[in-house]
Amino acid sequence: MATKLLLTFAICRLIVTVGLTLTPMELLQLGVDGELTVDPSDIETASLDFGRLNRAEPLAVLYPASAEDVARMVKAAYESAQGFTVSARGHGHSINGQAQAGNGVVIQMSGGDDGVLGGVTVGKAGRVRIWEKLGYVDAWGGELWIDVLRSTLEYGLAPKSWTDYLYLSVGGTLSNAGISGQAFNHGPQISNVYELDVVTGKGELLTCSAENNSELFHAVLGGLGQFGIITRARIALEPAPKSVRWIRVLYSNFTAFTQDQEYLISLQGQPASQKFDYVEGFVIVDEGLINNWRSSFFSPRNPVKISSLGANGGVLYCLEITKNYDQSTSHTVDQDVEALMQKLNFIPASVFTTDLPYVDFLDRVHKAELKLRSKGLWEVPHPWLNLFVPRSRIGDFDRGVFKGILGNKTSGPILIYPMNKNMWDGRSSVVTPEEEVFYLVALLRSALDARDETRTLEYLSNQNRQILRFCDEARIDVKQYLPHYTTQEEWMDHFGGDRWARFHRRKTEFDPRHILATGQRIFRPSLASDAVVAASW
């Protein structure tokens, strides 16, 4: 009875605020099995995200028990007289409020570790189903990748492509791309999806693939939540290795560093023994990081002093690579690694290596998260900037940003690694540079309440703007990954003429009232109430 009263109150609030045409009893009769709540703690959680840069309070939060719950809520929004916005939220790791729905409804897709969604206990089989012989897994859109991994490992299998952090939802990463050091070989996560169930902006629950409803399938992958909410994804699997040889080496010369990275990703089509399985890298511009960069990775008994290595322009570059192996290949891993390493031009004294279980390598960032949480340094503003930089201009970017704008303070990791464009499907909604090789540069900084001005939110945000302005003035055609713009004109420039026309056409087809994912600020919602529009923009 208490649950029904709370639900009725939530519906009444929607009626008063946005003119919902359905009565409370009619919406109750839609058969929502989850929980629609206006509890202050739920509202507060849905108002924020990992970025801690924006706050937008929804009217209500829906914890769905099924895809049908999602479809019923979106259809109610689509058919309401004045309309209201709906955004899907996974684990809340957006940076700039992309999953927020001011004066709308947030659909909380990710449940707790106990298998509870919307107050309804859902067994693991209901959220993740492994098709061992067919080599794929069906996962609920709100499932976290760490739980997908745990489930598939029970069958000796694992997805092929990852993100560096696994506590992200399946639907969330597939709505962007999903990238890590495996992307050069397997492509982003969106290149490893066979089929999706999607709730469109009209409230239709559709199954789509490259062969069936293909326009919706390609639109949703990397579509920033604009065309539908992913409720199920069928993801490709491969045999999971048992162990990983994890290697880091240093460079003082940027050209040598990028040449080696590009050589390693050029081995994409070679047999497994003749290539690494993961290629990433990062930039070291902070003197403190130069002295401590290996503290969480290597044995403190290693006597090499990183600070004694000559750094061109005060900057060092770290190449990070891995080789997967299991019992059948453990006797050859040393010689395979050695053969590959002989072709690289790193600083000889800077080789650091460790071996660890495959799952521990994939879940490596979570350990850092736990440390930061224990120090109260996790729930702070994160003014992150992620850029795709064309290969031909990465040297100019190094000189202007790494050796220029950043100075000798970073306030967080700076990742840099190349990817092969031929592993990305041009039919998806993701925007990448036109060149066949492009780099991810990810400035993953945290703003802290410290006496050091260079670690404040204002300083880091201004520095991000300075980096973007430098790229614009130098005519480096970067594309933002996890993009954030505040005007449609900026979005049109981001996509470019033909791609914007396709993106706009898809929006008109699949979300004609522009009610989905308005936190992205791409399309103004078609709502009758100016108050609702103002709250969303």
Coordinates of C-alpha atoms in Angstrom, one line a residue, residues 431 465 468 478-480 483-497 500 520-522 537:
V431 CA 32.5 11.0 -34.8
R465 CA 39.3 25.9 -22.8
L468 CA 40.5 23.7 -27.2
V478 CA 40.2 17.3 -32.9
K479 CA 37.0 15.6 -32.1
Q480 CA 35.7 15.4 -28.6
P483 CA 31.6 15.3 -26.2
H484 CA 30.1 18.3 -24.4
Y485 CA 28.8 21.5 -26.1
T486 CA 26.3 24.0 -25.1
T487 CA 24.8 25.1 -28.4
Q488 CA 23.4 23.3 -31.4
E489 CA 25.8 25.2 -33.7
E490 CA 28.8 23.7 -31.8
W491 CA 27.2 20.2 -32.2
M492 CA 26.7 20.8 -35.9
D493 CA 30.4 21.7 -36.2
H494 CA 31.3 18.6 -34.2
F495 CA 29.5 16.3 -36.6
G496 CA 30.2 18.1 -39.9
G497 CA 27.7 18.6 -42.7
W500 CA 25.0 16.1 -38.8
Q520 CA 23.4 16.3 -23.9
R521 CA 22.0 19.7 -25.0
I522 CA 21.9 18.7 -28.7
W537 CA 18.4 23.7 -20.9

